[in-house]
PDB file of C-alpha atoms in Angstrom:
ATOM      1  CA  UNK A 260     169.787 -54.246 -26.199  1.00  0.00           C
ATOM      2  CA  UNK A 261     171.751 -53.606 -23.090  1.00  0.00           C
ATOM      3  CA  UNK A 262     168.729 -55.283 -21.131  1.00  0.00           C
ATOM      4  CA  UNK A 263     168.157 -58.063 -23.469  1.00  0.00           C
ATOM      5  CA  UNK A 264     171.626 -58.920 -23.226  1.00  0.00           C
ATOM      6  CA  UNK A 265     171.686 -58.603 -18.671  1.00  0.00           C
ATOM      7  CA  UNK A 266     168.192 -61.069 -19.247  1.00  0.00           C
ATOM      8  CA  UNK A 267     169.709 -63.556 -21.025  1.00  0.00           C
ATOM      9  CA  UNK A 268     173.379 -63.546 -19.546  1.00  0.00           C
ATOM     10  CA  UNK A 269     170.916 -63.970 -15.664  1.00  0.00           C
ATOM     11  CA  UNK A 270     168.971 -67.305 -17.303  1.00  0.00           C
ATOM     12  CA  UNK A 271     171.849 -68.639 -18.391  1.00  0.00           C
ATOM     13  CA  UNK A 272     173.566 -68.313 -14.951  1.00  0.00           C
ATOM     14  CA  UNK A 273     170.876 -69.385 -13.372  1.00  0.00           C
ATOM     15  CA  UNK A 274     170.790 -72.620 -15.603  1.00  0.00           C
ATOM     16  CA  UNK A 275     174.280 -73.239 -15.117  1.00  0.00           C
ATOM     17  CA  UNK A 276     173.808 -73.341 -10.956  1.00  0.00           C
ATOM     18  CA  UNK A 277     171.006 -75.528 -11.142  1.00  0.00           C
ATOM     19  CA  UNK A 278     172.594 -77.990 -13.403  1.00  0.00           C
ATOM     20  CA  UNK A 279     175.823 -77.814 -11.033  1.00  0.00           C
ATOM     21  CA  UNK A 280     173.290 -78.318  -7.681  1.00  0.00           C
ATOM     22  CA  UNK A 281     171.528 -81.645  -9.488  1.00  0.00           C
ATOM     23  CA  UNK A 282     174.709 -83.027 -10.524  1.00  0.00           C
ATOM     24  CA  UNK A 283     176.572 -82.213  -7.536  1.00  0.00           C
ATOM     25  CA  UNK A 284     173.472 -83.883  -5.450  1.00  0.00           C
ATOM     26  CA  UNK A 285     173.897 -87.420  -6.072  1.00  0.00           C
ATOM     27  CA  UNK A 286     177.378 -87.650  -4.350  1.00  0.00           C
ATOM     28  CA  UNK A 287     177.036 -84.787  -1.553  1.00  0.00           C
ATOM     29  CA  UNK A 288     174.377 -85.297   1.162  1.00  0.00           C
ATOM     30  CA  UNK A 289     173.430 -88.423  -0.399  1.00  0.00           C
ATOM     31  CA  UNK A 290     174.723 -90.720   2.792  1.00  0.00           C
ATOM     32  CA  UNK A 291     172.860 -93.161   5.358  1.00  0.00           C
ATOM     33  CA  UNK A 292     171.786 -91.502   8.617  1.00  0.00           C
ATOM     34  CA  UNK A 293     171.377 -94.455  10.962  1.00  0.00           C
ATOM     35  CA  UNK A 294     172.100 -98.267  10.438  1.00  0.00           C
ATOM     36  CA  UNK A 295     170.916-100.810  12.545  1.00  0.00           C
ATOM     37  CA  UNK A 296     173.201-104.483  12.902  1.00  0.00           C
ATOM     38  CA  UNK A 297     171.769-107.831  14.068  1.00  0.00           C
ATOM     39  CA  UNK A 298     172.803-110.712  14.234  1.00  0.00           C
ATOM     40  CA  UNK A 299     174.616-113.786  16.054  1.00  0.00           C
ATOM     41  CA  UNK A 300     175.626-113.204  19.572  1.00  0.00           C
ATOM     42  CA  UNK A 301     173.856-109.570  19.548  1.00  0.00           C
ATOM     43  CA  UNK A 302     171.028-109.440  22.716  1.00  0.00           C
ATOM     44  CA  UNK A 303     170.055-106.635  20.779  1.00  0.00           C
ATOM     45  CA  UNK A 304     170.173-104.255  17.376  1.00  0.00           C
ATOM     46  CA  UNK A 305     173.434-102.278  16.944  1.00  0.00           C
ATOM     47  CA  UNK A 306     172.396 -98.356  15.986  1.00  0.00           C
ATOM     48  CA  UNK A 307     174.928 -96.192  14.054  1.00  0.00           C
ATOM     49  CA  UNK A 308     174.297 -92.861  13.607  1.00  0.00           C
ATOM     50  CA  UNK A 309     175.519 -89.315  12.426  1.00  0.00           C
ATOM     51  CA  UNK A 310     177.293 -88.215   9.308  1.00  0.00           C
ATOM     52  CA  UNK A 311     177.143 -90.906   6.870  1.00  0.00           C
ATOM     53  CA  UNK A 312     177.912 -89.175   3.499  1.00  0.00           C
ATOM     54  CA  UNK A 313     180.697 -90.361   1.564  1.00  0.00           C
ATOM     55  CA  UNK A 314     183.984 -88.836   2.702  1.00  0.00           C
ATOM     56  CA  UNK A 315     182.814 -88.196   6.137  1.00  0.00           C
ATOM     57  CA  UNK A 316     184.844 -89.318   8.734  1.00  0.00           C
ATOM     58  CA  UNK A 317     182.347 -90.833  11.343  1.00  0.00           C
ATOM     59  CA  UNK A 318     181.701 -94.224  11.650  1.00  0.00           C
ATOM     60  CA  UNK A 319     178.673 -94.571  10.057  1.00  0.00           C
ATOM     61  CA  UNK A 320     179.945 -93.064   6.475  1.00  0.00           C
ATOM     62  CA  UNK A 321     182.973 -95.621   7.413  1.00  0.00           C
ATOM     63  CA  UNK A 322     180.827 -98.702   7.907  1.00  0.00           C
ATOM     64  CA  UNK A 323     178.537 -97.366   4.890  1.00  0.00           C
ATOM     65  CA  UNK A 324     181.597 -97.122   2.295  1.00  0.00           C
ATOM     66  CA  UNK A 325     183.281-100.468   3.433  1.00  0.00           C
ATOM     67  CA  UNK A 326     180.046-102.199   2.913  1.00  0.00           C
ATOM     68  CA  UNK A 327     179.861-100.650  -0.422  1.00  0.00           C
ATOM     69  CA  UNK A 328     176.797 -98.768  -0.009  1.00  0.00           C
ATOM     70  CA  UNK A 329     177.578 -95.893  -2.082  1.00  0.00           C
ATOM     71  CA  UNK A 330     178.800 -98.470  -4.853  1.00  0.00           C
ATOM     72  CA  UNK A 331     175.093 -99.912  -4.817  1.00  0.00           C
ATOM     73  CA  UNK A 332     173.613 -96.808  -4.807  1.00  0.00           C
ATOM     74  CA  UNK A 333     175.718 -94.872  -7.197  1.00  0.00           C
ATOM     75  CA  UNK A 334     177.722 -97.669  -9.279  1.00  0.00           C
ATOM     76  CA  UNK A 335     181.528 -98.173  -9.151  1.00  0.00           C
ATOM     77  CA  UNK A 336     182.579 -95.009 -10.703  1.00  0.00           C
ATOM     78  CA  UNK A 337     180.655 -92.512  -7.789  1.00  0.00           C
ATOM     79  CA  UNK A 338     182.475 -94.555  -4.658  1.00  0.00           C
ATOM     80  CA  UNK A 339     184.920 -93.062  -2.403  1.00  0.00           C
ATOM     81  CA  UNK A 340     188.436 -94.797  -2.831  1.00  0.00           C
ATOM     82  CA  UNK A 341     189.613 -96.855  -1.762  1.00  0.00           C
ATOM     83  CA  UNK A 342     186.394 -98.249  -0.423  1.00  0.00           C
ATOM     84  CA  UNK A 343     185.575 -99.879  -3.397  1.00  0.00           C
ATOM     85  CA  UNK A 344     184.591-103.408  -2.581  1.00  0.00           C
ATOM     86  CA  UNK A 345     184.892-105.774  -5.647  1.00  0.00           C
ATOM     87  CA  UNK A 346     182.261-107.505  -7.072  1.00  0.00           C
ATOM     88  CA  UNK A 347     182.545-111.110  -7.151  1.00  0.00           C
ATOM     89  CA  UNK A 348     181.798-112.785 -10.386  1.00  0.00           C
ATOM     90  CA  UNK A 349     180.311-116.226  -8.916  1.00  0.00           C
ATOM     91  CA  UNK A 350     179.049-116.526  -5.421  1.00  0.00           C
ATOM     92  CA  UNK A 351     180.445-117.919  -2.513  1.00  0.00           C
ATOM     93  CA  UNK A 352     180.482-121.525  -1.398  1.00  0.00           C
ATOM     94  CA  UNK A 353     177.680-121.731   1.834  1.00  0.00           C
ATOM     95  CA  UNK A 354     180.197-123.679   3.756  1.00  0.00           C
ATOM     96  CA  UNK A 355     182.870-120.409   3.324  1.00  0.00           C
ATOM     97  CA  UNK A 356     180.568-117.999   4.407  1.00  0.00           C
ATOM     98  CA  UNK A 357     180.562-118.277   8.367  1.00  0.00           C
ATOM     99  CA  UNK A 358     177.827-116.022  10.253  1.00  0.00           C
ATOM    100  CA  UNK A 359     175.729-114.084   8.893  1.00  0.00           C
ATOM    101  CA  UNK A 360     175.047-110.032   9.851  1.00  0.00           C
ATOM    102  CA  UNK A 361     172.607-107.379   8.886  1.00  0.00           C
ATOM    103  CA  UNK A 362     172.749-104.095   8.301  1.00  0.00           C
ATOM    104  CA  UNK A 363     169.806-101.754   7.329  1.00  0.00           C
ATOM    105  CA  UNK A 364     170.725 -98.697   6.305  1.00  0.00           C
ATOM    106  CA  UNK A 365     168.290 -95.860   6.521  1.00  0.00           C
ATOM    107  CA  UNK A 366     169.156 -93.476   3.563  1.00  0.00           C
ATOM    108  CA  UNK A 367     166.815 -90.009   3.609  1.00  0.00           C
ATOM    109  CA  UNK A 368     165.610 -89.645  -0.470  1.00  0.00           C
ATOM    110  CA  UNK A 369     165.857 -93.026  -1.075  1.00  0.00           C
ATOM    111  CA  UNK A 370     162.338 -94.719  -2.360  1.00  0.00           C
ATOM    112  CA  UNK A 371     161.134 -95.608   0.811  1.00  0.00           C
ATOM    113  CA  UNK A 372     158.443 -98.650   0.937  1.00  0.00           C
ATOM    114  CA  UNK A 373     154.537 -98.300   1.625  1.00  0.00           C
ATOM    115  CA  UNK A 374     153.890 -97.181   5.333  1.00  0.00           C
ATOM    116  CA  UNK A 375     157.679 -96.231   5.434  1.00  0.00           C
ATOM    117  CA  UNK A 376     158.762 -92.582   5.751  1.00  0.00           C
ATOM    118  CA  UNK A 377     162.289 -92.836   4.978  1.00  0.00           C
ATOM    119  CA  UNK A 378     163.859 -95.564   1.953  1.00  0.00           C
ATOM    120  CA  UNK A 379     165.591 -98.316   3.332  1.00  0.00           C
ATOM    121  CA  UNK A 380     168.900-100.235   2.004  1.00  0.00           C
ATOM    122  CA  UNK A 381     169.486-103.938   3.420  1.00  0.00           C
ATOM    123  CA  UNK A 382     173.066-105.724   3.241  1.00  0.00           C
ATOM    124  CA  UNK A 383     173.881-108.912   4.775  1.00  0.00           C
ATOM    125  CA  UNK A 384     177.648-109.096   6.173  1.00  0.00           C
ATOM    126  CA  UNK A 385     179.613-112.478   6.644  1.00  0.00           C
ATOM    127  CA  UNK A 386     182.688-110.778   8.118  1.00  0.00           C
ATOM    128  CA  UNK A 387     184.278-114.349   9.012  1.00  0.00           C
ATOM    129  CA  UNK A 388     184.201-115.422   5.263  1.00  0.00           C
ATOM    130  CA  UNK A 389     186.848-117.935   3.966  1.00  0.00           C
ATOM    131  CA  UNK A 390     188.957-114.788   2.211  1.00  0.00           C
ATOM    132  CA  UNK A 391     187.858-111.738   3.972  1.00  0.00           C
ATOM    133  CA  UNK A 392     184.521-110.331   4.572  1.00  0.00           C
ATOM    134  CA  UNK A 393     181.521-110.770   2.064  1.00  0.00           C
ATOM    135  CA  UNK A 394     178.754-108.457   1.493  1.00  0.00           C
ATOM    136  CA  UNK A 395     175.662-109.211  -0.382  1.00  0.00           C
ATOM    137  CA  UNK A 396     173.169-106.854  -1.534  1.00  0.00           C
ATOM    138  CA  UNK A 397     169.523-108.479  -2.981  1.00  0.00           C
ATOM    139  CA  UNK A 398     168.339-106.844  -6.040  1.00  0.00           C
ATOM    140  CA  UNK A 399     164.767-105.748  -6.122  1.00  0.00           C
ATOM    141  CA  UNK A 400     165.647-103.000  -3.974  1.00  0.00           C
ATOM    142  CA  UNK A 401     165.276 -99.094  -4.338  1.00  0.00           C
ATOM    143  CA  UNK A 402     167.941 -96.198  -4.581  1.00  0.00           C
ATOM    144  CA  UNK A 403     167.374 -92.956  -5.706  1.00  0.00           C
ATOM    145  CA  UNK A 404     165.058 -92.689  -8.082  1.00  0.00           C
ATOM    146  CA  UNK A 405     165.039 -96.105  -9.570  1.00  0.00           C
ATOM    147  CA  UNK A 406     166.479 -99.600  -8.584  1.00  0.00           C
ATOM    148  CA  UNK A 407     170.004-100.357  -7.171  1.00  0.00           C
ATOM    149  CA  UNK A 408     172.856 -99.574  -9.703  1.00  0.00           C
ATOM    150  CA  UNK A 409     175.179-102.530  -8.352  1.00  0.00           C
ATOM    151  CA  UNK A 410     173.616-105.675  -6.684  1.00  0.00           C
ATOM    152  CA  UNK A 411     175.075-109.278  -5.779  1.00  0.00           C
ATOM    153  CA  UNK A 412     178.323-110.031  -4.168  1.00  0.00           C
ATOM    154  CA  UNK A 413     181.222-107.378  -2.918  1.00  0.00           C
ATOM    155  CA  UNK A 414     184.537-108.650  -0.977  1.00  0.00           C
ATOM    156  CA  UNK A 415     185.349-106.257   1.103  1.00  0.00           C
ATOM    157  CA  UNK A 416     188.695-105.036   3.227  1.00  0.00           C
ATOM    158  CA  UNK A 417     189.640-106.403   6.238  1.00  0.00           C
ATOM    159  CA  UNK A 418     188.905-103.091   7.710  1.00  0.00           C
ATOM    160  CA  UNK A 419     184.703-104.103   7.585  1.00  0.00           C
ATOM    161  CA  UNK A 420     185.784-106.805  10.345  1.00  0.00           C
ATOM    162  CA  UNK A 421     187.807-104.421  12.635  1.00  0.00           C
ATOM    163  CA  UNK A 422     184.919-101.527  11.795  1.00  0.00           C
ATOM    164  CA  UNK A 423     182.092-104.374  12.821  1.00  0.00           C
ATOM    165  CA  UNK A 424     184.445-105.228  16.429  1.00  0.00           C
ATOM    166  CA  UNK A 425     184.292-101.687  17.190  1.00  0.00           C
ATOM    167  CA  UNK A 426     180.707-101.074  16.814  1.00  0.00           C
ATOM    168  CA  UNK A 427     180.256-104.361  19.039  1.00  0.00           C
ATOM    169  CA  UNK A 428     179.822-107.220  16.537  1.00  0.00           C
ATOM    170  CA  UNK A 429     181.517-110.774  18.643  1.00  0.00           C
ATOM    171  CA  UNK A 430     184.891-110.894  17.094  1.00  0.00           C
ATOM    172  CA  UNK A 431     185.930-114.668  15.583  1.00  0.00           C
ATOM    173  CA  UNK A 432     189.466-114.584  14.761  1.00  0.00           C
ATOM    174  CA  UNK A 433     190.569-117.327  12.058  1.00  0.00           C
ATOM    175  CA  UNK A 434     193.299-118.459  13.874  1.00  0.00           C
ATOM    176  CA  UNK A 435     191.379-120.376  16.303  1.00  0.00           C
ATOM    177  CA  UNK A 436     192.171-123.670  14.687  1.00  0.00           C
ATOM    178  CA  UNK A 437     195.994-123.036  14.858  1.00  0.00           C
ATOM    179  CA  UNK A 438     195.918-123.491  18.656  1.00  0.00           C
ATOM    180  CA  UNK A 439     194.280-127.037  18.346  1.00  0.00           C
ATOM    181  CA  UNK A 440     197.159-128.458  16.559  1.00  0.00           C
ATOM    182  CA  UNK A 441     198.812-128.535  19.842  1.00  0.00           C
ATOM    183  CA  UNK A 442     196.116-129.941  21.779  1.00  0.00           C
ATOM    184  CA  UNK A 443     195.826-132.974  19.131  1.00  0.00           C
ATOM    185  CA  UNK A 444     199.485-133.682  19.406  1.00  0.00           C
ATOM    186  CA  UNK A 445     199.706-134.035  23.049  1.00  0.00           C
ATOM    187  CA  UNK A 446     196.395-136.489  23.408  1.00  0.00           C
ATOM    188  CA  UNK A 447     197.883-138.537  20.450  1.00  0.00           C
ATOM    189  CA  UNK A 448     201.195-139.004  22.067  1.00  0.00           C
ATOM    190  CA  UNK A 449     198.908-139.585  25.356  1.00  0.00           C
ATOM    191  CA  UNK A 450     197.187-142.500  23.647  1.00  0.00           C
ATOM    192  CA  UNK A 451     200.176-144.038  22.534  1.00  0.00           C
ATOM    193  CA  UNK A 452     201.525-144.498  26.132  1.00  0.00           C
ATOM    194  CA  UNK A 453     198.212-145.648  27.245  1.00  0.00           C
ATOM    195  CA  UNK A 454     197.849-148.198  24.350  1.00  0.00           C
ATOM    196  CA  UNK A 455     201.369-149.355  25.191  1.00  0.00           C
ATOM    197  CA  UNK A 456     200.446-149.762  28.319  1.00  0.00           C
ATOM    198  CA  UNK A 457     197.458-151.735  27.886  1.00  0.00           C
ATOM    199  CA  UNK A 458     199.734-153.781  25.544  1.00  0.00           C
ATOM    200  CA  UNK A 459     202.252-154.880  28.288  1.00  0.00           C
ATOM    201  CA  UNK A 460     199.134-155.657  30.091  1.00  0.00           C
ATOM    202  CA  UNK A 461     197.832-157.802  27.791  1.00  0.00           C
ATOM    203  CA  UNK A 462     200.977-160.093  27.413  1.00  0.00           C
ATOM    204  CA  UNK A 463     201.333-159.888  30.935  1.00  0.00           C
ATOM    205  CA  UNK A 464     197.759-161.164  31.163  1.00  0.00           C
ATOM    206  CA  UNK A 465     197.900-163.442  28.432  1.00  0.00           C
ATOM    207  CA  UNK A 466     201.208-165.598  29.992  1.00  0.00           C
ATOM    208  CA  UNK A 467     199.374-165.363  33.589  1.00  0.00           C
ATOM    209  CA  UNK A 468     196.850-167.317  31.487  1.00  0.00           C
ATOM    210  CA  UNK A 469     198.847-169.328  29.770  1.00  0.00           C
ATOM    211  CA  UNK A 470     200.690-170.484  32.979  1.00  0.00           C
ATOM    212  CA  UNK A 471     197.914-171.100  34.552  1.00  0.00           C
ATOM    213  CA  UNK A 472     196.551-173.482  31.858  1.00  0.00           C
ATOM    214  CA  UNK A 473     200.196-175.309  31.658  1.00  0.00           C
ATOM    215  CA  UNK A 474     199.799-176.089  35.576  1.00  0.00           C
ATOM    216  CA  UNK A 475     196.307-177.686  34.943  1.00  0.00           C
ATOM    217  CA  UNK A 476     197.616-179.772  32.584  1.00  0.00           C
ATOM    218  CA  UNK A 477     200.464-181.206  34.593  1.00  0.00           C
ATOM    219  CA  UNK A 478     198.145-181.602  37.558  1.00  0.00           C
ATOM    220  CA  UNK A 479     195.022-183.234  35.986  1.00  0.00           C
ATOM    221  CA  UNK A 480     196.663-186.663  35.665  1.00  0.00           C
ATOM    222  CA  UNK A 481     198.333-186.192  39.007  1.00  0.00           C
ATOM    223  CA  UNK A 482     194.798-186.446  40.078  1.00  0.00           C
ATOM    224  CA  UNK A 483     193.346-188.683  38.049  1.00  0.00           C
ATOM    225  CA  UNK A 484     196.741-191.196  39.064  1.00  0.00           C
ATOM    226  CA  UNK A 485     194.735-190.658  42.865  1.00  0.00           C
ATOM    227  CA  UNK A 486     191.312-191.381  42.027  1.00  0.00           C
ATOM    228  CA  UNK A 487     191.911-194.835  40.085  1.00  0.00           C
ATOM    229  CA  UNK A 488     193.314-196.636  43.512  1.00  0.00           C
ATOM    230  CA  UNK A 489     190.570-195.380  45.200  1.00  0.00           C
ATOM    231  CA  UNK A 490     188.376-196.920  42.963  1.00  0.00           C
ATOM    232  CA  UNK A 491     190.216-200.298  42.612  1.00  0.00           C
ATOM    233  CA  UNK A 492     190.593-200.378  47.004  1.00  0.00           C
ATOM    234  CA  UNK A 493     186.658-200.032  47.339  1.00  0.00           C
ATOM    235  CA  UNK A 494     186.255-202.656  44.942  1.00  0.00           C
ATOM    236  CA  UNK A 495     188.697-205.164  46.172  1.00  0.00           C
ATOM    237  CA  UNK A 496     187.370-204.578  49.658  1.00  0.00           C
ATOM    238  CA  UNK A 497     183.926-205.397  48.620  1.00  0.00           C
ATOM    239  CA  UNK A 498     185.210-208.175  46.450  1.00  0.00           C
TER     240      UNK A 498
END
């Protein structure tokens, strides 16, 4: 009885640590090892790697969370907070979007693709987006076992842009237009003096021209008064 009892109570705790290491699997060791960035202004691919599981502290797990890679992987509820990225219920006007960036993650476990060792996760960024950085994720693609949990649109923080600077991603702040106000302002005022000036010029060429055509008229009968005795002496004198 004794033994009976020492069998059973060792299959049961055996159970009970193999349920604990399958459910514990899908959100420990279940991060990106590398990603690789292209895109506008890059001569070449950006590679992050290390730790990227979620709650790491390297930059790969940050980059990974703030794109909401776990949130594709895992759905909303298996994220780390507070990278969370929404999901966006319509997407994005084209014209809002600004650049666009990729990142491929490379996620060991994930359903990799024929002639592929390792599964493979693609996001495109647009960290200039009218509203803060955009991330979407196509569906069609594999996680763990099965298709994405969460595809489509996510906004993410502002932290994604300063995350992308840091790994070497060009930089293009928003406020760039502000400046230009000035710039406008000072040709405007600019043209205003030149346009009054070619104003003034204009009169001033106008009554040069209308002088001008005043003193013809007062001297054309001036000369035609000297060309009628002319005529009239040759033809007495031939008379």
């Amino acid at each position: 009885m004794l033994r009976r009892l020492i069998v059973v109570t060792t299959l049961a705790g055996s159970i009970s640590v193999a349920a604990a290491i399958s459910l514990a699997t899908p959100a420990l060791a279940k991060g990106p090892s590398q990603a690789s960035i292209t895109g506008p202004g890059l001569a070449h691919a950006i590679i992050v790697s290390g730790s990227g599981e979620p709650g790491q502290q390297g930059k790969l797990a940050l980059l990974a969370g703030q794109t909401g890679l776990f949130t594709v992987m895992f759905g909303a509820d298996a994220s780390v907070p507070p990278q969370t990225p929404p999901v966006l219920r319509a997407p994005p006007p084209k014209a809002s979007l600004g650049p666009r960036y990729t990142v491929i993650y490379t996620v060991p476990g994930v359903i990799p693709r024929p002639g592929e060792q390792y599964g493979r996760i693609r996001q495109d960024i647009y960290p200039d987006a009218v509203g803060g950085p955009v991330i979407y994720t196509s569906p069609g693609q594999d996680g763990f076992g099965g298709p994405l949990t969460v595809t489509g649109w996510l906004r993410a923080s502002p932290g994604l842009t300063r995350t992308l600077a840091q790994l070497g991603v060009p930089s293009r702040p928003r406020t760039q237009a502000t400046p230009q106000t000035s710039p406008r302002t000072a040709p405007s005022a600019a043209a205003h003096q030149a346009s009054s000036r070619s104003l003034t010029w204009l009169i001033a060429a106008a009554a040069a021209l209308g002088g001008a055509a005043l003193w013809r008229h007062h001297r054309k009968p001036a000369i035609a008064h000297d060309t009628e005795p002319r005529t009239s002496g040759t033809a007495h004198g031939s008379a």
